[in-house]
Each structure stands twice: as C-alpha cells, then as structure tokens.
Short mmCIF file of C-alpha atoms and ligand atoms in Angstrom, two decimals:
data_model
loop_
_atom_site.label_atom_id
_atom_site.label_comp_id
_atom_site.label_asym_id
_atom_site.label_seq_id
_atom_site.Cartn_x
_atom_site.Cartn_y
_atom_site.Cartn_z
CA MET A 23 199.44 195.21 12.35
CA THR A 24 196.78 197.32 12.58
CA ARG A 25 192.99 196.08 14.07
CA LYS A 26 189.99 197.88 12.66
CA TYR A 27 187.57 199.31 14.57
CA ASN A 28 184.92 196.79 13.49
CA PHE A 29 180.86 197.87 14.11
CA SER A 30 179.78 194.38 12.75
CA ALA A 31 176.28 193.66 14.76
CA GLY A 32 177.62 190.01 14.67
CA PRO A 33 180.03 188.26 14.69
CA ALA A 34 181.43 191.11 16.42
CA MET A 35 184.88 192.04 17.51
CA LEU A 36 186.45 190.02 20.48
CA PRO A 37 188.46 191.72 23.36
CA GLN A 38 192.28 191.90 21.97
CA GLU A 39 193.67 190.36 25.41
CA VAL A 40 191.52 187.68 24.94
CA LEU A 41 192.44 187.14 21.17
CA GLU A 42 196.20 187.26 22.51
CA GLN A 43 195.82 184.65 25.17
CA ALA A 44 194.01 182.06 22.39
CA GLN A 45 196.85 182.50 20.21
CA ALA A 46 199.29 182.24 22.88
CA GLU A 47 197.32 178.82 24.19
CA MET A 48 197.07 177.63 20.63
CA LEU A 49 199.54 175.29 20.12
CA ASP A 50 199.77 173.89 23.15
CA TRP A 51 196.74 174.14 26.10
CA ASN A 52 198.45 174.51 29.50
CA GLY A 53 201.24 172.62 29.01
CA SER A 54 198.84 169.13 27.69
CA GLY A 55 200.69 169.56 24.13
CA MET A 56 197.54 170.25 22.08
CA SER A 57 195.78 172.93 21.08
CA VAL A 58 192.01 172.89 22.53
CA MET A 59 189.98 172.13 19.14
CA GLU A 60 192.24 169.12 19.11
CA MET A 61 191.28 167.72 22.89
CA SER A 62 188.35 165.48 23.51
CA HIS A 63 185.09 166.92 24.88
CA ARG A 64 184.92 164.57 27.82
CA GLY A 65 188.86 163.99 28.60
CA LYS A 66 190.20 165.71 31.70
CA GLU A 67 191.71 168.87 30.78
CA TYR A 68 188.57 169.85 28.26
CA MET A 69 186.26 169.44 31.44
CA SER A 70 188.48 171.71 33.32
CA ILE A 71 187.99 174.28 30.94
CA ALA A 72 183.92 174.10 30.52
CA THR A 73 183.16 173.45 34.07
CA GLU A 74 185.72 176.47 34.53
CA ALA A 75 184.01 178.13 31.93
CA GLU A 76 180.48 177.49 33.59
CA ALA A 77 181.70 179.09 36.98
CA ASP A 78 182.94 182.03 35.57
CA LEU A 79 179.56 182.96 33.61
CA ARG A 80 177.55 181.86 36.91
CA ASP A 81 179.56 184.47 39.12
CA VAL A 82 180.11 187.45 36.55
CA MET A 83 175.79 187.12 35.75
CA SER A 84 175.05 185.84 39.76
CA ILE A 85 172.96 183.01 38.49
CA PRO A 86 170.73 181.84 41.53
CA GLU A 87 171.75 177.97 41.60
CA ASN A 88 168.04 176.45 40.72
CA TYR A 89 168.70 177.49 36.96
CA LYS A 90 171.24 175.49 34.57
CA VAL A 91 173.79 176.41 32.18
CA LEU A 92 173.46 174.75 28.74
CA PHE A 93 176.06 175.42 26.02
CA LEU A 94 174.86 174.51 23.52
CA GLN A 95 174.81 174.64 19.36
CA GLY A 96 171.97 175.80 16.42
CA GLY A 97 172.08 179.45 16.78
CA ALA A 98 169.64 181.88 19.11
CA SER A 99 167.53 181.47 15.94
CA SER A 100 167.01 176.72 16.96
CA GLN A 101 165.82 178.04 20.17
CA PHE A 102 162.28 179.84 18.81
CA ALA A 103 161.42 176.54 17.72
CA ALA A 104 163.33 175.08 20.49
CA ILE A 105 161.23 177.38 23.41
CA PRO A 106 157.89 176.50 22.24
CA LEU A 107 158.57 172.57 22.11
CA ASN A 108 160.09 172.57 25.73
CA LEU A 109 157.89 175.28 27.24
CA LEU A 110 154.40 174.60 26.34
CA ARG A 111 153.78 172.08 28.78
CA GLY A 112 150.40 171.20 27.51
CA ASN A 113 149.23 174.71 27.31
CA ASP A 114 148.32 175.84 23.35
CA SER A 115 149.45 178.99 23.68
CA ALA A 116 152.20 181.97 24.30
CA ASP A 117 152.19 185.48 24.90
CA TYR A 118 154.68 187.42 22.62
CA VAL A 119 155.74 190.93 22.51
CA ASN A 120 156.76 192.27 19.11
CA THR A 121 159.10 194.95 19.16
CA GLY A 122 161.35 194.38 15.89
CA ALA A 123 163.08 191.97 13.44
CA TRP A 124 164.31 189.25 15.75
CA SER A 125 160.86 189.30 17.88
CA LYS A 126 159.31 188.15 14.45
CA LYS A 127 161.06 185.70 13.24
CA ALA A 128 160.45 183.60 17.04
CA ILE A 129 157.02 184.75 16.23
CA ALA A 130 156.66 182.75 12.95
CA GLU A 131 158.53 180.11 14.55
CA ALA A 132 156.49 179.42 17.44
CA ASN A 133 153.27 180.01 15.40
CA ARG A 134 154.39 176.52 14.30
CA TYR A 135 153.29 175.20 17.42
CA CYS A 136 150.95 176.87 19.31
CA SER A 137 148.96 179.71 18.71
CA VAL A 138 151.05 183.01 19.44
CA ASN A 139 149.51 186.03 21.35
CA VAL A 140 150.89 188.87 20.42
CA VAL A 141 150.71 191.26 23.92
CA SER A 142 152.13 194.39 22.55
CA SER A 143 153.64 195.46 19.01
CA SER A 144 155.58 198.64 18.22
CA GLU A 145 155.00 198.08 14.61
CA ASP A 146 152.43 200.88 14.89
CA ASN A 147 155.21 203.40 15.67
CA ASN A 148 157.95 201.98 13.43
CA PHE A 149 159.32 200.30 15.72
CA SER A 150 161.15 203.15 17.53
CA SER A 151 159.22 203.22 20.45
CA ILE A 152 157.97 200.59 23.15
CA LEU A 153 154.49 200.22 24.59
CA PRO A 154 153.96 200.88 28.66
CA PHE A 155 153.25 197.03 29.90
CA GLU A 156 150.15 198.43 31.48
CA GLY A 157 148.69 198.53 28.29
CA TRP A 158 149.77 194.69 26.84
CA ASP A 159 146.92 192.51 26.20
CA ILE A 160 147.93 189.33 28.68
CA ASN A 161 146.87 186.10 28.41
CA PRO A 162 146.91 185.01 32.32
CA ASP A 163 146.77 181.61 30.80
CA SER A 164 149.72 181.68 28.43
CA ALA A 165 152.63 179.23 28.71
CA TYR A 166 154.95 181.68 28.86
CA LEU A 167 156.23 185.00 27.59
CA HIS A 168 158.37 185.92 24.68
CA TYR A 169 160.59 188.80 24.55
CA THR A 170 163.39 190.83 22.60
CA PRO A 171 165.19 193.37 25.59
CA ASN A 172 167.34 194.43 22.66
CA GLU A 173 166.34 194.60 19.01
CA THR A 174 169.87 194.33 17.20
CA ILE A 175 168.57 195.95 13.72
CA GLY A 176 166.01 198.55 15.33
CA GLY A 177 167.98 199.39 17.72
CA LEU A 178 165.35 199.06 20.11
CA GLU A 179 166.20 198.32 23.85
CA PHE A 180 163.53 197.49 26.74
CA PRO A 181 164.85 200.36 30.33
CA TRP A 182 162.46 198.03 32.14
CA ILE A 183 161.70 193.87 32.91
CA PRO A 184 157.88 193.12 32.21
CA GLU A 185 156.78 192.17 35.18
CA VAL A 186 154.64 189.05 34.88
CA GLY A 187 154.51 187.34 37.61
CA ASP A 188 154.16 183.72 37.63
CA THR A 189 154.27 183.06 34.27
CA PRO A 190 158.15 182.44 33.08
CA LEU A 191 159.37 185.30 31.28
CA ILE A 192 161.63 184.19 28.45
CA ALA A 193 164.35 186.90 26.91
CA ASP A 194 166.29 186.81 24.17
CA MET A 195 169.38 188.08 25.07
CA SER A 196 171.54 187.92 21.93
CA SER A 197 172.77 191.37 21.43
CA THR A 198 172.55 193.18 25.19
CA ILE A 199 173.50 189.40 27.40
CA LEU A 200 176.53 190.76 29.57
CA SER A 201 176.39 194.63 29.14
CA ARG A 202 175.55 195.37 32.05
CA PRO A 203 173.72 193.90 35.88
CA LEU A 204 170.57 191.78 35.03
CA ASP A 205 168.93 189.74 38.14
CA VAL A 206 168.66 186.26 36.46
CA SER A 207 165.96 185.43 38.93
CA LYS A 208 163.13 186.96 36.80
CA PHE A 209 163.22 185.16 33.79
CA GLY A 210 162.49 181.40 33.53
CA MET A 211 164.78 181.36 30.60
CA ILE A 212 167.56 183.41 28.79
CA TYR A 213 169.19 182.61 25.58
CA ALA A 214 171.90 184.37 23.31
CA GLY A 215 173.74 183.47 20.06
CA ALA A 216 177.49 183.66 21.35
CA GLN A 217 179.04 185.77 17.91
CA LYS A 218 177.63 189.36 19.40
CA ASN A 219 178.84 190.05 22.75
CA ILE A 220 180.21 186.40 24.49
CA GLY A 221 182.31 185.01 22.30
CA PRO A 222 182.70 183.30 18.98
CA ALA A 223 180.09 182.20 16.34
CA GLY A 224 178.80 178.16 17.21
CA LEU A 225 177.72 178.78 20.49
CA THR A 226 174.26 179.28 22.20
CA ILE A 227 173.93 179.89 25.56
CA VAL A 228 170.45 178.80 27.35
CA ILE A 229 170.27 179.56 31.03
CA ILE A 230 166.87 178.26 32.31
CA ARG A 231 165.13 177.36 35.69
CA GLU A 232 165.13 173.90 36.76
CA ASP A 233 161.48 173.68 37.39
CA LEU A 234 161.07 174.21 34.08
CA LEU A 235 162.73 171.44 32.53
CA GLY A 236 161.62 167.70 32.14
CA ASP A 237 158.39 168.90 30.18
CA ALA A 238 159.37 168.63 26.25
CA MET A 239 156.61 167.76 23.73
CA ASP A 240 156.85 164.17 22.38
CA ILE A 241 157.73 165.48 18.67
CA CYS A 242 160.85 167.54 19.95
CA PRO A 243 163.64 166.02 18.41
CA ALA A 244 166.31 165.00 21.40
CA MET A 245 168.97 168.16 20.30
CA MET A 246 166.42 170.54 20.91
CA ASN A 247 165.65 169.28 24.34
CA TYR A 248 166.81 171.43 26.95
CA GLU A 249 166.56 168.47 29.27
CA THR A 250 168.73 166.45 27.63
CA HIS A 251 171.10 168.71 27.33
CA ALA A 252 171.14 169.68 31.16
CA LYS A 253 171.32 165.72 31.89
CA ALA A 254 174.42 165.85 30.08
CA GLY A 255 176.33 169.03 31.03
CA SER A 256 175.37 170.34 27.36
CA MET A 257 177.88 167.37 26.24
CA TYR A 258 174.89 164.89 24.59
CA ASN A 259 176.73 165.11 21.57
CA THR A 260 179.90 166.79 20.80
CA PRO A 261 179.50 170.46 21.84
CA SER A 262 181.71 173.90 20.33
CA THR A 263 184.91 172.94 21.88
CA TYR A 264 186.37 176.27 21.43
CA ALA A 265 183.36 178.89 21.13
CA TRP A 266 183.04 176.94 24.67
CA TYR A 267 186.72 177.72 25.51
CA PHE A 268 187.15 181.44 24.44
CA SER A 269 184.58 182.27 26.01
CA GLY A 270 185.23 181.51 29.32
CA LEU A 271 188.06 183.59 28.49
CA VAL A 272 186.17 186.29 28.03
CA PHE A 273 184.31 185.96 31.16
CA LYS A 274 187.89 186.47 33.19
CA TRP A 275 187.94 189.40 30.81
CA ILE A 276 184.69 190.97 32.13
CA LYS A 277 185.70 190.35 35.71
CA LYS A 278 188.78 192.13 35.44
CA GLN A 279 186.38 194.96 33.34
CA GLY A 280 184.76 195.05 36.86
CA GLY A 281 182.11 192.60 36.44
CA LEU A 282 179.46 193.68 34.75
CA GLU A 283 179.18 196.53 36.92
CA GLY A 284 181.95 197.61 35.10
CA MET A 285 180.88 196.29 31.61
CA GLY A 286 177.40 198.41 32.32
CA GLU A 287 179.55 202.23 33.18
CA ILE A 288 181.54 201.86 30.08
CA ASN A 289 178.81 201.11 27.86
CA LYS A 290 176.57 203.61 28.92
CA ARG A 291 179.52 205.51 28.89
CA LYS A 292 179.78 204.58 25.05
CA ALA A 293 176.42 204.91 23.62
CA ASP A 294 175.50 208.41 25.41
CA ARG A 295 178.37 209.89 23.51
CA LEU A 296 177.13 207.84 20.20
CA TYR A 297 173.96 209.66 20.69
CA ALA A 298 175.27 212.63 21.94
CA ALA A 299 176.81 213.30 18.98
CA ILE A 300 174.25 212.20 16.24
CA ASP A 301 171.40 214.58 18.52
CA ASP A 302 173.40 217.07 18.13
CA SER A 303 174.11 217.34 13.93
CA ASP A 304 171.48 218.49 12.42
CA PHE A 305 173.04 215.98 10.03
CA TYR A 306 172.43 212.46 11.48
CA LYS A 307 168.97 210.86 13.11
CA ASN A 308 168.53 208.62 15.26
CA PRO A 309 165.08 207.26 14.95
CA VAL A 310 164.43 205.45 18.34
CA GLU A 311 162.81 207.24 21.97
CA LYS A 312 165.13 208.06 24.09
CA GLU A 313 164.46 205.91 26.69
CA PHE A 314 164.22 202.67 24.78
CA ARG A 315 167.87 203.80 22.77
CA SER A 316 170.02 200.49 22.38
CA TRP A 317 173.18 200.57 24.15
CA MET A 318 174.73 198.22 21.59
CA ASN A 319 173.35 198.72 17.93
CA VAL A 320 173.27 202.58 17.48
CA PRO A 321 171.38 202.72 13.75
CA PHE A 322 171.99 206.21 11.57
CA THR A 323 170.47 207.81 8.95
CA LEU A 324 172.14 210.93 7.20
CA ALA A 325 170.70 213.50 5.91
CA ASN A 326 170.84 212.50 2.13
CA SER A 327 171.45 208.72 2.06
CA ASP A 328 173.24 209.26 -1.40
CA LEU A 329 176.21 210.62 0.82
CA ASP A 330 176.02 206.59 2.53
CA GLU A 331 178.40 205.09 0.18
CA SER A 332 181.24 208.36 0.81
CA PHE A 333 180.54 208.50 4.09
CA LEU A 334 181.03 204.25 4.82
CA GLU A 335 184.64 204.31 2.00
CA GLN A 336 185.86 207.47 4.11
CA ALA A 337 185.23 205.98 7.46
CA ALA A 338 186.24 202.85 5.93
CA ALA A 339 189.55 204.20 5.20
CA ARG A 340 189.94 205.39 8.94
CA GLY A 341 190.13 201.67 9.86
CA LEU A 342 186.17 202.06 10.35
CA VAL A 343 184.67 199.08 9.44
CA THR A 344 181.11 197.24 8.71
CA LEU A 345 178.80 200.71 9.63
CA LYS A 346 176.44 199.83 7.03
CA GLY A 347 173.05 199.59 7.43
CA HIS A 348 170.32 196.50 8.02
CA ARG A 349 168.94 196.72 4.01
CA SER A 350 165.49 196.57 6.13
CA VAL A 351 167.02 200.13 7.83
CA GLY A 352 169.24 201.19 5.29
CA GLY A 353 171.82 204.38 6.45
CA MET A 354 174.55 203.14 9.03
CA ARG A 355 174.28 201.30 12.39
CA ALA A 356 177.69 201.01 15.07
CA SER A 357 176.72 198.11 16.87
CA ILE A 358 179.39 198.68 20.36
CA TYR A 359 179.16 195.71 22.04
CA ASN A 360 181.50 195.60 25.38
CA ALA A 361 184.70 194.53 23.64
CA MET A 362 184.55 198.04 21.71
CA PRO A 363 186.69 199.93 23.16
CA GLU A 364 185.99 203.72 23.89
CA ALA A 365 188.19 204.72 21.71
CA GLY A 366 186.70 203.44 18.64
CA ILE A 367 183.49 205.19 19.65
CA ASP A 368 185.57 208.63 19.49
CA ALA A 369 186.81 207.74 16.22
CA LEU A 370 183.59 207.00 14.67
CA ILE A 371 182.35 210.41 16.26
CA GLU A 372 185.58 212.34 14.73
CA MET A 373 185.09 210.65 11.44
CA MET A 374 181.19 211.43 11.66
CA GLN A 375 182.01 215.10 12.74
CA ASP A 376 184.41 215.68 9.60
CA PHE A 377 182.10 213.96 7.68
CA GLU A 378 179.58 216.49 8.45
CA LYS A 379 181.63 219.55 7.74
CA GLN A 380 182.86 218.71 4.04
CA TYR A 381 179.25 217.61 2.67
CA GLY A 382 176.30 218.70 5.76
C1 PLP B 424 171.98 188.04 15.86
C2 PLP B 424 170.61 187.49 16.76
C3 PLP B 424 169.62 186.38 16.38
C4 PLP B 424 169.88 185.28 15.59
O1 PLP B 424 171.16 184.61 16.38
P1 PLP B 424 171.85 183.60 15.45
O2 PLP B 424 172.99 182.65 16.61
O3 PLP B 424 172.10 183.68 14.12
O4 PLP B 424 170.38 182.44 15.00
C5 PLP B 424 168.43 186.50 17.71
N1 PLP B 424 167.52 186.91 18.17
C6 PLP B 424 168.44 188.56 18.16
C7 PLP B 424 168.50 189.57 19.17
C8 PLP B 424 169.98 188.59 17.57
O5 PLP B 424 170.48 189.74 17.63
#
C-alpha cells in the first residue's frame, strides 16, 4: 500500500494512525460486537464515545465552562444562515469582514435576514492583505461581527484577533481550527466544517457562548436553532455518529502531538519551509503579503501557466496529488493541514525544485 500526500483543501488527509485505529475498531468497537456506525446514538456505548470526544475537544482547545460545544450537520455553509437566524437577537444589522470567497458567501446569506455592514474589505488589494483594525467601519449597534480567520481559497489569514469589545465575535474557522493555540474566550461563537482540520465530512462543530443562546428568530428552523441542539446535547435528531467518533480519535491524536502548542510549532515549521521555497525562487510566486499568509492553504503560481498541467502530472507521478488551485485563483494550492506530515512538505519542495531546474 502506498499512501499519497494529498494536498486537497477538503476533504483532506487524516492522520494515518487514526485511520488505522478506526480500521481496527471497524467491525467490533470495544467488545460491543458492533461497528460505531451501527450503534444507536442514544445507547450507552455511543453516548460514551460522544461524551469523551467532547471532553477531549474541550481539553485540547481549553474551552471555558460557559461555552456549549455542538456537533451538527449541514456544513459551515448552513451556519451562514444559522448565524443571523440565531444571533441577530432583535437587531437588524450585523458587521461582516470581507477577506475573500468564504466571507462573501457568509455575507450573501446574511443579507437575506438583515442589513449587512461590511466593515472592511480586501477586495481592493485583490485579497492579498488585511486592512488594519483601526480603520474598520464598525457599527457599535451591530448584533455581532463575523469574520473568516483563514480564507481557504485565497490563502489569506489573520495573524491577530479583532478586539470588538462587547460585540460578539463570530469566526468561521473551517480551515484553521486546531492549527495552533487559540483563546476561545475572545469569541462569541466559533464554527467549522470537519473535513479540513478535524475529521470526516458530515460533521460541523459549533462552539458558542451560553448567553447567546435562546433568542433565535421565530422563523428559525428547529434544526438550525443552536438552543435546540444545546438542550438536546446535539441529539435533537440523529447526529453524524461516525464522523463524531472519528473526530474524537483525532482529538486524542492532537494531544499526542503536544496539543495545540505542539501542533502550532509543527504547522509553523511546515508553512515557513514551503513559503521559503517559493520566495527563494523566481519561478514560483505567492500573492499574499507575508504577515497575512495562511499556515494551512498555500496558493502559488508558476512563472508560466502553460506549465501547470505538466507540473500537476509530475507531482502526481511522485504521489503528490490535488495540487490544482481553485478555479477562481488558478495556479496551484497546497493545503497543509494538521494531518499533512512534514515529509509531505519536503517531498513537495523537492519536486518543485526539480521542476524548476527542468523548466525554469
Ligand atoms: C470549506 C469552507 C466552508 C464550507 O464548508 P462546508 O462544510 O462545505 O459547508 C466555509 N468556510 C470556510 C472558511 C471553508 O474553508
């Protein structure tokens, strides 16, 4: 068996150790005589899996007591609607930051429910930089401020957290959650689809401060109401049981890597090495200003886009796959989430250098 280095933006690589453990437990979880997939979500066995996964996530992220952790479905994209439906709380306007494609989707959806005030947009610099917080057009009466700490497509990432005082700060962390230590107490709500840096697709994690629950709009569907899910322990209906279980194994794996401190050091090292290889060459280019470069998604272009296809072919021949950039950006994109081993970065850099020698 040869495993590839998969640079996909999501669903992305999962830690091999965790896949192996899931494989070993596939037919018979812990003497239950059943696969986790076959268990009742309300049974004693599955409840122990679910509870332990939440406890491990709370531990890994140091989530304060006054936050609920919800294990939902529908992807981060469903939250784009759920956020205004739950968090406007009688207000008619909300602040949004536009740093790229995912910000725009969140804004478009919120526009159905309220008046969106775009406090800052990176559109004018072609999403290569983030404007200083001091210049943002904050509305003090806004229900909340929503932003995207890491733009998965453009590879633009916040190196700081906006300080919005009493306004709840809402963050779409789909592609950066668990990549390094985070002070959860600065946020009203954090959410993420699992398929990038957590586990299998089909699970969406919401971490929400308790005081923000209980004031959803009347038209908010029960399935989108955070309070409904919080009260039911994320079992208002059948949750994504296997993805929840598997993510629990990933949380334990993160602990073994030294927790988020350890993960952060590894991720920084990986990103630094790849950006250095790009910057040291005249052949490869990354458009993002250095301080805003993503640790997780590294877009880069070749000096001549006619060579893109050959690059992808040669990479694939070495087991380096899914490097094609998003159609809106072109070029390449290497997504290097937690589960991408350092050896995968080294193999990519070596391939890039060999390719440049050949064509540069
Ligand atoms: C992938 C992604 C989404 C969409 O996630 P789904 O789970 O597919 O809905 C939203 N926001 C960001 C930042 C993403 O990277």
